[in-house]
Coordinates of C-alpha atoms and ligand atoms in Angstrom, one line a residue:
X1004 CA -84.3 -147.0 -81.7
X1005 CA -82.9 -150.4 -82.8
X1006 CA -83.6 -151.4 -86.4
X1007 CA -85.5 -154.7 -86.5
X1008 CA -83.5 -157.1 -88.7
X1009 CA -85.7 -160.2 -88.4
X1010 CA -89.4 -161.0 -88.1
X1011 CA -92.3 -162.9 -89.4
X1012 CA -93.9 -162.0 -92.8
X1013 CA -97.6 -161.4 -93.0
X1014 CA -97.7 -163.3 -96.4
X1015 CA -95.4 -165.6 -98.2
X1016 CA -97.0 -166.7 -101.4
X1017 CA -95.9 -168.7 -104.4
X1018 CA -92.2 -169.2 -103.5
X1019 CA -90.3 -172.1 -105.0
X1020 CA -91.8 -175.3 -103.6
X1021 CA -88.7 -177.3 -104.3
X1022 CA -86.9 -175.6 -101.4
X1023 CA -88.0 -174.5 -98.0
X1024 CA -86.1 -171.2 -98.0
X1025 CA -85.7 -168.3 -100.5
X1026 CA -83.5 -165.3 -100.9
X1027 CA -85.3 -162.2 -102.2
X1028 CA -83.8 -158.9 -103.4
X1029 CA -86.1 -155.8 -103.1
X1030 CA -86.1 -153.6 -106.2
X1031 CA -87.7 -150.4 -107.2
X1032 CA -90.1 -151.4 -109.9
X1033 CA -89.0 -149.2 -112.7
X1034 CA -88.5 -150.2 -116.3
X1035 CA -84.8 -149.9 -116.2
X1036 CA -84.2 -152.6 -113.5
X1037 CA -82.6 -155.8 -114.7
X1038 CA -84.7 -158.5 -113.2
X1039 CA -82.8 -161.3 -111.5
X1040 CA -84.7 -164.5 -110.5
X1041 CA -84.5 -163.3 -106.9
X1042 CA -85.8 -159.8 -107.5
X1043 CA -89.1 -158.6 -106.0
X1044 CA -90.8 -155.3 -106.8
X1045 CA -91.0 -153.1 -103.7
X1046 CA -94.5 -151.7 -103.3
X1047 CA -95.8 -149.6 -100.4
X1048 CA -99.3 -148.8 -101.8
X1049 CA -102.0 -150.5 -103.9
X1050 CA -101.2 -148.0 -106.7
X1051 CA -97.6 -149.0 -106.7
X1052 CA -98.6 -152.7 -106.9
X1053 CA -100.8 -151.9 -110.0
X1054 CA -97.9 -149.9 -111.6
X1055 CA -95.5 -152.8 -111.0
X1056 CA -97.9 -155.3 -112.5
X1057 CA -98.3 -153.0 -115.5
X1058 CA -94.5 -153.1 -115.9
X1059 CA -94.7 -156.9 -116.1
X1060 CA -93.4 -157.6 -112.6
X1061 CA -94.8 -160.9 -111.2
X1062 CA -92.9 -160.9 -107.8
X1063 CA -93.8 -158.4 -105.1
X1064 CA -92.4 -157.3 -101.8
X1065 CA -95.2 -155.4 -100.0
X1066 CA -94.8 -153.3 -96.9
X1067 CA -98.0 -153.0 -95.0
X1068 CA -100.9 -155.2 -93.7
X1069 CA -103.4 -153.9 -96.3
X1070 CA -101.9 -156.1 -99.1
X1071 CA -103.1 -159.5 -97.7
X1072 CA -106.5 -159.7 -99.4
X1073 CA -105.2 -158.5 -102.7
X1074 CA -102.2 -160.8 -102.8
X1075 CA -104.2 -163.9 -102.0
X1076 CA -106.2 -163.4 -105.2
X1077 CA -103.4 -163.1 -107.6
X1078 CA -100.9 -165.4 -109.3
X1079 CA -97.1 -165.0 -109.0
X1080 CA -94.8 -164.6 -105.9
X1081 CA -95.4 -162.2 -103.0
X1082 CA -94.0 -161.4 -99.6
X1083 CA -95.7 -158.9 -97.3
X1084 CA -94.2 -157.5 -94.2
X1085 CA -95.3 -155.0 -91.5
X1086 CA -94.4 -151.3 -91.5
X1087 CA -91.7 -152.2 -89.0
X1088 CA -89.6 -153.0 -92.0
X1089 CA -90.3 -149.7 -93.8
X1090 CA -86.5 -149.2 -94.0
X1091 CA -86.1 -151.9 -96.6
X1092 CA -85.1 -150.2 -99.9
X1093 CA -83.9 -150.9 -103.4
X1094 CA -81.1 -153.5 -103.5
X1095 CA -81.7 -154.9 -100.0
X1096 CA -81.7 -158.6 -99.5
X1097 CA -83.7 -160.8 -97.2
X1098 CA -83.8 -164.6 -96.5
X1099 CA -87.1 -166.2 -95.8
X1100 CA -88.2 -169.6 -94.5
X1101 CA -91.4 -170.5 -96.4
X1102 CA -93.3 -172.5 -93.9
X1103 CA -92.8 -170.4 -90.8
X1104 CA -92.6 -167.1 -92.8
X1105 CA -89.7 -166.1 -90.6
X1106 CA -87.2 -163.8 -92.4
X1107 CA -84.0 -161.9 -91.7
X1108 CA -82.5 -158.9 -93.4
X1109 CA -79.3 -160.2 -94.8
X1110 CA -77.9 -157.1 -96.7
X1111 CA -78.7 -153.4 -96.8
X1112 CA -77.4 -151.6 -99.8
X1113 CA -77.1 -148.3 -98.1
X1114 CA -75.4 -149.5 -94.9
X1115 CA -71.7 -149.4 -94.1
X1116 CA -72.2 -152.2 -91.6
X1117 CA -73.1 -155.3 -93.6
X1118 CA -72.4 -158.7 -92.0
X1119 CA -73.4 -162.3 -92.7
X1120 CA -73.8 -164.7 -89.8
X1121 CA -72.1 -167.9 -91.0
X1122 CA -73.2 -170.3 -88.2
X1123 CA -74.3 -170.2 -84.6
X1124 CA -72.0 -173.1 -83.7
X1125 CA -68.7 -172.3 -81.8
X1126 CA -66.0 -174.1 -79.9
X1127 CA -65.7 -171.2 -77.5
X1128 CA -68.4 -170.2 -75.0
X1129 CA -67.4 -166.6 -74.1
X1130 CA -68.8 -165.1 -71.0
X1131 CA -70.0 -162.0 -72.9
X1132 CA -70.9 -163.6 -76.3
X1133 CA -73.4 -161.4 -78.1
X1134 CA -74.6 -164.4 -80.2
X1135 CA -74.8 -167.3 -77.8
X1136 CA -73.7 -170.5 -79.5
X1137 CA -76.2 -173.2 -80.4
X1138 CA -75.2 -176.8 -81.3
X1139 CA -77.6 -177.2 -84.2
X1140 CA -77.1 -178.2 -87.8
X1141 CA -77.4 -174.8 -89.5
X1142 CA -75.5 -175.6 -92.7
X1143 CA -78.4 -173.9 -94.6
X1144 CA -77.0 -170.5 -93.5
X1145 CA -74.0 -171.0 -95.7
X1146 CA -76.3 -172.0 -98.6
X1147 CA -78.2 -168.8 -98.1
X1148 CA -75.0 -166.7 -98.2
X1149 CA -73.9 -168.4 -101.4
X1150 CA -77.3 -167.4 -102.9
X1151 CA -77.1 -163.9 -101.5
X1152 CA -73.6 -162.9 -102.6
X1153 CA -74.5 -162.4 -106.3
X1154 CA -77.2 -160.0 -105.2
X1155 CA -74.8 -157.7 -103.3
X1156 CA -73.6 -154.5 -105.0
X1157 CA -70.1 -155.0 -106.4
X1158 CA -69.2 -151.5 -105.2
X1159 CA -69.7 -152.6 -101.5
X1160 CA -66.6 -151.4 -99.5
X1161 CA -66.7 -153.7 -96.5
X1162 CA -68.3 -157.0 -95.6
X1163 CA -68.0 -158.9 -92.4
X1164 CA -68.5 -162.6 -91.7
X1165 CA -69.4 -163.5 -88.1
X1166 CA -70.7 -166.3 -86.0
X1167 CA -70.5 -168.5 -83.9
X1168 CA -67.2 -169.5 -85.3
X1169 CA -67.2 -169.1 -89.1
X1170 CA -64.5 -171.7 -89.5
X1171 CA -66.6 -174.5 -87.9
X1172 CA -67.3 -175.9 -91.4
X1173 CA -64.0 -174.4 -92.8
X1174 CA -64.1 -176.2 -96.1
X1175 CA -67.5 -174.7 -97.1
X1176 CA -66.6 -171.3 -95.7
X1177 CA -63.4 -171.1 -97.6
X1178 CA -65.5 -171.7 -100.8
X1179 CA -67.6 -168.7 -99.8
X1180 CA -64.5 -166.5 -99.4
X1181 CA -63.4 -167.6 -102.9
X1182 CA -66.8 -166.6 -104.1
X1183 CA -66.3 -163.1 -102.5
X1184 CA -62.9 -162.9 -104.3
X1185 CA -64.5 -163.6 -107.7
X1186 CA -67.8 -161.7 -107.3
X1187 CA -66.9 -158.8 -105.0
X1188 CA -63.2 -158.1 -105.9
X1189 CA -63.3 -154.6 -104.5
X1190 CA -64.8 -155.5 -101.2
X1191 CA -62.6 -155.7 -98.1
X1192 CA -63.6 -158.9 -96.2
X1193 CA -63.3 -159.2 -92.4
X1194 CA -63.8 -162.6 -90.7
X1195 CA -64.6 -162.5 -86.9
X1196 CA -63.0 -165.8 -85.8
X1197 CA -61.7 -167.1 -82.5
X1198 CA -58.6 -168.0 -84.4
X1199 CA -58.3 -171.5 -83.0
X1200 CA -58.8 -173.2 -86.3
X1201 CA -55.6 -171.7 -87.7
X1202 CA -53.5 -173.8 -85.2
X1203 CA -54.2 -176.4 -87.9
X1204 CA -51.7 -175.8 -90.8
X1205 CA -54.0 -177.3 -93.4
X1206 CA -56.6 -174.6 -92.6
X1207 CA -54.0 -171.9 -93.0
X1208 CA -53.0 -173.6 -96.3
X1209 CA -56.7 -173.4 -97.4
X1210 CA -56.8 -169.7 -96.3
X1211 CA -53.7 -169.0 -98.3
X1212 CA -55.0 -170.8 -101.4
X1213 CA -57.9 -168.4 -101.6
X1214 CA -55.5 -165.6 -102.6
X1215 CA -58.0 -163.0 -101.6
X1216 CA -56.5 -159.5 -102.1
X1217 CA -58.2 -157.9 -99.1
X1218 CA -59.0 -160.4 -96.4
X1219 CA -58.5 -159.9 -92.6
X1220 CA -59.0 -162.3 -89.7
X1221 CA -60.1 -160.5 -86.6
X1222 CA -59.2 -162.6 -83.6
X1223 CA -59.8 -161.9 -79.9
X1224 CA -57.1 -162.2 -77.3
X1225 CA -58.4 -161.2 -73.9
X1226 CA -55.3 -161.3 -71.8
X1227 CA -51.6 -162.0 -71.8
X1228 CA -52.4 -164.6 -69.1
X1229 CA -53.4 -167.9 -70.6
X1230 CA -55.8 -169.0 -67.9
X1231 CA -57.6 -165.6 -67.9
X1232 CA -58.2 -165.9 -71.7
X1233 CA -59.3 -169.5 -71.3
X1234 CA -61.7 -168.5 -68.5
X1235 CA -63.2 -165.6 -70.6
X1236 CA -63.8 -167.9 -73.6
X1237 CA -64.7 -170.9 -71.3
X1238 CA -62.5 -173.3 -73.2
X1239 CA -59.3 -174.8 -71.7
X1240 CA -56.3 -174.6 -74.1
X1241 CA -58.0 -172.0 -76.3
X1242 CA -55.3 -169.4 -75.6
X1243 CA -52.5 -171.6 -76.9
X1244 CA -54.4 -172.5 -80.1
X1245 CA -55.4 -168.9 -80.7
X1246 CA -51.9 -167.6 -80.3
X1247 CA -50.5 -170.4 -82.5
X1248 CA -53.2 -169.5 -85.1
X1249 CA -52.2 -165.8 -85.2
X1250 CA -48.5 -166.7 -85.6
X1251 CA -49.2 -169.1 -88.4
X1252 CA -51.4 -166.6 -90.2
X1253 CA -48.8 -163.8 -89.9
X1254 CA -46.0 -166.3 -90.9
X1255 CA -47.8 -166.7 -94.2
X1256 CA -48.2 -162.9 -94.6
X1257 CA -52.0 -162.8 -93.9
X1258 CA -53.7 -159.8 -92.4
X1259 CA -54.7 -160.1 -88.7
X1260 CA -56.5 -157.8 -86.3
X1261 CA -56.4 -158.6 -82.6
X1262 CA -59.5 -157.6 -80.6
X1263 CA -59.8 -157.1 -76.8
X1264 CA -63.3 -156.7 -75.4
X1265 CA -63.2 -154.6 -72.3
X1266 CA -65.0 -155.8 -69.2
X1267 CA -64.3 -156.6 -65.5
X1268 CA -62.0 -159.5 -66.4
X1269 CA -60.0 -157.7 -69.1
X1270 CA -60.2 -154.0 -68.6
X1271 CA -58.3 -153.6 -65.2
X1272 CA -55.2 -155.2 -66.9
X1273 CA -55.6 -153.6 -70.3
X1274 CA -52.3 -151.7 -70.0
X1275 CA -50.4 -154.9 -69.3
X1276 CA -52.1 -156.7 -72.1
X1277 CA -51.2 -153.9 -74.5
X1278 CA -47.6 -154.0 -73.4
X1279 CA -47.5 -157.7 -74.0
X1280 CA -49.1 -157.3 -77.4
X1281 CA -46.6 -154.5 -78.3
X1282 CA -43.7 -156.8 -77.4
X1283 CA -44.9 -160.0 -78.9
X1284 CA -47.1 -159.0 -81.8
X1285 CA -45.7 -155.8 -83.3
X1286 CA -46.4 -157.3 -86.7
X1287 CA -50.2 -157.5 -86.4
X1288 CA -52.1 -155.2 -88.7
X1289 CA -54.5 -153.7 -86.2
X1290 CA -55.5 -153.9 -82.6
X1291 CA -59.1 -153.0 -81.6
X1292 CA -59.9 -152.3 -77.9
X1293 CA -63.6 -152.6 -77.6
X1294 CA -66.3 -151.5 -75.2
X1295 CA -68.7 -154.3 -74.2
X1296 CA -72.1 -154.8 -75.9
X1297 CA -74.5 -155.6 -73.1
X1298 CA -76.5 -158.3 -74.8
X1299 CA -76.5 -162.1 -75.1
X1300 CA -74.5 -163.9 -72.4
X1301 CA -73.3 -160.5 -71.2
X1302 CA -76.7 -159.9 -69.7
X1303 CA -76.7 -163.2 -67.8
X1304 CA -73.1 -162.5 -66.6
X1305 CA -73.7 -158.9 -65.9
X1306 CA -72.5 -159.1 -62.2
X1307 CA -69.3 -160.8 -63.4
X1308 CA -68.6 -158.4 -66.3
X1309 CA -69.9 -154.9 -65.8
X1310 CA -67.3 -152.3 -65.1
X1311 CA -67.9 -148.6 -65.6
X1312 CA -65.5 -147.4 -68.4
X1313 CA -64.5 -144.5 -66.0
X1314 CA -62.8 -147.1 -63.9
X1315 CA -60.4 -148.1 -66.7
X1316 CA -60.1 -144.8 -68.5
X1317 CA -56.5 -144.2 -67.4
X1318 CA -55.4 -147.8 -68.0
X1319 CA -56.9 -147.7 -71.5
X1320 CA -55.1 -144.4 -72.3
X1321 CA -51.9 -146.0 -71.1
X1322 CA -52.4 -149.1 -73.2
X1323 CA -53.2 -147.1 -76.4
X1324 CA -50.1 -145.0 -75.8
X1325 CA -47.9 -148.2 -75.6
X1326 CA -49.4 -149.7 -78.8
X1327 CA -49.2 -146.5 -80.7
X1328 CA -45.6 -145.9 -79.6
X1329 CA -44.7 -149.4 -80.8
X1330 CA -46.0 -148.4 -84.3
X1331 CA -49.1 -150.6 -84.1
X1332 CA -52.2 -149.4 -85.7
X1333 CA -54.7 -149.2 -82.8
X1334 CA -58.4 -148.2 -82.5
X1335 CA -60.9 -147.9 -79.7
X1336 CA -64.4 -149.2 -80.6
X1337 CA -67.8 -148.8 -79.0
X1338 CA -66.8 -146.3 -76.3
X1339 CA -68.2 -142.8 -76.3
X1340 CA -65.8 -139.9 -76.2
X1341 CA -67.0 -138.6 -72.8
X1342 CA -65.7 -141.8 -71.1
X1343 CA -62.3 -141.6 -72.8
X1344 CA -59.2 -139.6 -71.9
X1345 CA -58.9 -136.8 -74.5
X1346 CA -55.4 -138.1 -75.4
X1347 CA -57.0 -141.1 -77.1
X1348 CA -59.9 -139.4 -78.8
X1349 CA -58.1 -139.6 -82.1
X1350 CA -58.1 -143.4 -81.8
X1351 CA -61.8 -143.7 -81.1
X1352 CA -63.9 -144.9 -84.1
X1353 CA -67.6 -144.8 -84.8
X1354 CA -67.8 -148.5 -84.8
X1355 CA -71.3 -149.5 -83.6
X1356 CA -73.4 -150.9 -86.5
X1357 CA -76.0 -148.3 -87.6
X1358 CA -78.9 -150.6 -86.8
X1359 CA -78.1 -150.8 -83.1
X1360 CA -76.5 -147.4 -82.5
X1361 CA -78.1 -144.6 -80.5
X1362 CA -77.6 -141.6 -78.2
X1363 CA -79.2 -140.4 -75.0
X1364 CA -80.7 -137.1 -73.9
X1365 CA -77.4 -135.9 -72.4
X1366 CA -75.9 -136.1 -76.0
X1367 CA -78.2 -133.4 -77.4
X1368 CA -76.0 -130.4 -76.6
X1369 CA -72.7 -132.3 -77.0
X1370 CA -70.1 -130.7 -79.3
X1371 CA -68.6 -134.1 -80.0
X1372 CA -71.7 -135.9 -81.0
X1373 CA -70.8 -135.9 -84.7
X1374 CA -67.6 -137.8 -84.0
X1375 CA -68.8 -139.9 -81.1
X1376 CA -69.5 -143.7 -81.3
X1377 CA -72.6 -143.2 -79.2
X1378 CA -74.0 -146.2 -77.4
X1379 CA -75.4 -149.7 -78.2
X1380 CA -79.2 -149.8 -78.2
X1381 CA -79.2 -153.6 -78.3
X1382 CA -79.7 -155.8 -75.2
X1383 CA -80.0 -153.9 -71.9
X1384 CA -77.6 -150.9 -72.3
X1385 CA -75.6 -149.9 -69.2
X1386 CA -74.8 -146.3 -68.9
X1387 CA -71.5 -145.0 -67.5
X1388 CA -71.6 -142.4 -64.8
X1389 CA -69.3 -140.4 -67.2
X1390 CA -71.9 -139.9 -69.9
X1391 CA -72.2 -136.1 -70.1
X1392 CA -72.2 -133.6 -72.9
X1393 CA -68.8 -132.2 -73.9
X1394 CA -69.0 -128.4 -74.2
X1395 CA -66.2 -126.5 -76.0
Ligands
LIG1409 S1 -72.5 -137.0 -74.3 FE1 -73.2 -138.4 -75.9 S2 -72.4 -137.6 -77.8 FE2 -71.3 -136.6 -76.2 S3 -69.4 -137.8 -75.9 FE3 -70.9 -138.6 -74.5 S4 -72.0 -140.3 -75.5 FE4 -70.9 -139.1 -77.1

């Protein structure tokens, strides 16, 4: 089952008329809760609604269709959503557009996989992009993030910013990273960027000026061959800018992860790519070799991209061995254990975000299930012929 992270509210009543969007934090309506202006009492029954009212709450987040008639007759603010969003719990944050009632879950307090989409704009157009770029003015997303960050638990361990290309409006984004430094000083921040912006020294200067204690740029490099990388990202000259960007970041001592997504254009040569990375980038902080998520553009380009991981199992093991021997911190993301050579199991990470992670029937008797990344449930999952239970 995939967790539904966006939808249309049943009711959206009494929200600030001066703006067209609001951010709301769901709270358990007990006496002890400090009420922030964005806090809404979470109610699942009419009795809970009455209890919250008695505790002087005037903003309600209701789960269930049955609240509509009651809410329309009361004063104050209210958002009602269907039972599909039962998972929303104390501390979670949503962003809602008043007129359309469209909303998105922005932050889940109990998840290890929180990420903010910064923009849908991008100067790459990758063949397998899971979030196909749109050339629209979506500056409101950054405003929503600015409003959301004070509502995030300061004890949050990791937070990812993704896109599109987060550095499209780099000045505003750098301000958001400075906000993270001040408001979430214990949170490791990862930015999924195509890295091209860092070819411009003034953007590297701005990145340095943040002085964030735990900030990582995660940058994809799809091949050691420039025109293959440019083809995968559908942008001529992108390889040169990305490589220059990585070098400039590392020259200033910043943390960089290199990511290689594995598909028919990258996986057959993965051992060569790893050898090239080991020779030329021994100073990067991490290399992630990643199974493909079959969603977004990957669906449209399925014939071009699909390769069964069993076809590159040996090359991947070779590549991991080379990187590891070079002293580079390497991980395998998004690939289940049964399609990996046993020699690289220790590098395989449970990387798939909890809201789109699942297993199949074959997994039930598997002795490795607890340690296995499982599969994507998003898009149209493709199953490897190698998926079968591992028995001790
Ligand atoms: S059978 Fe399922 S749980 Fe076992 S390794 Fe394969 S994908 Fe993972």
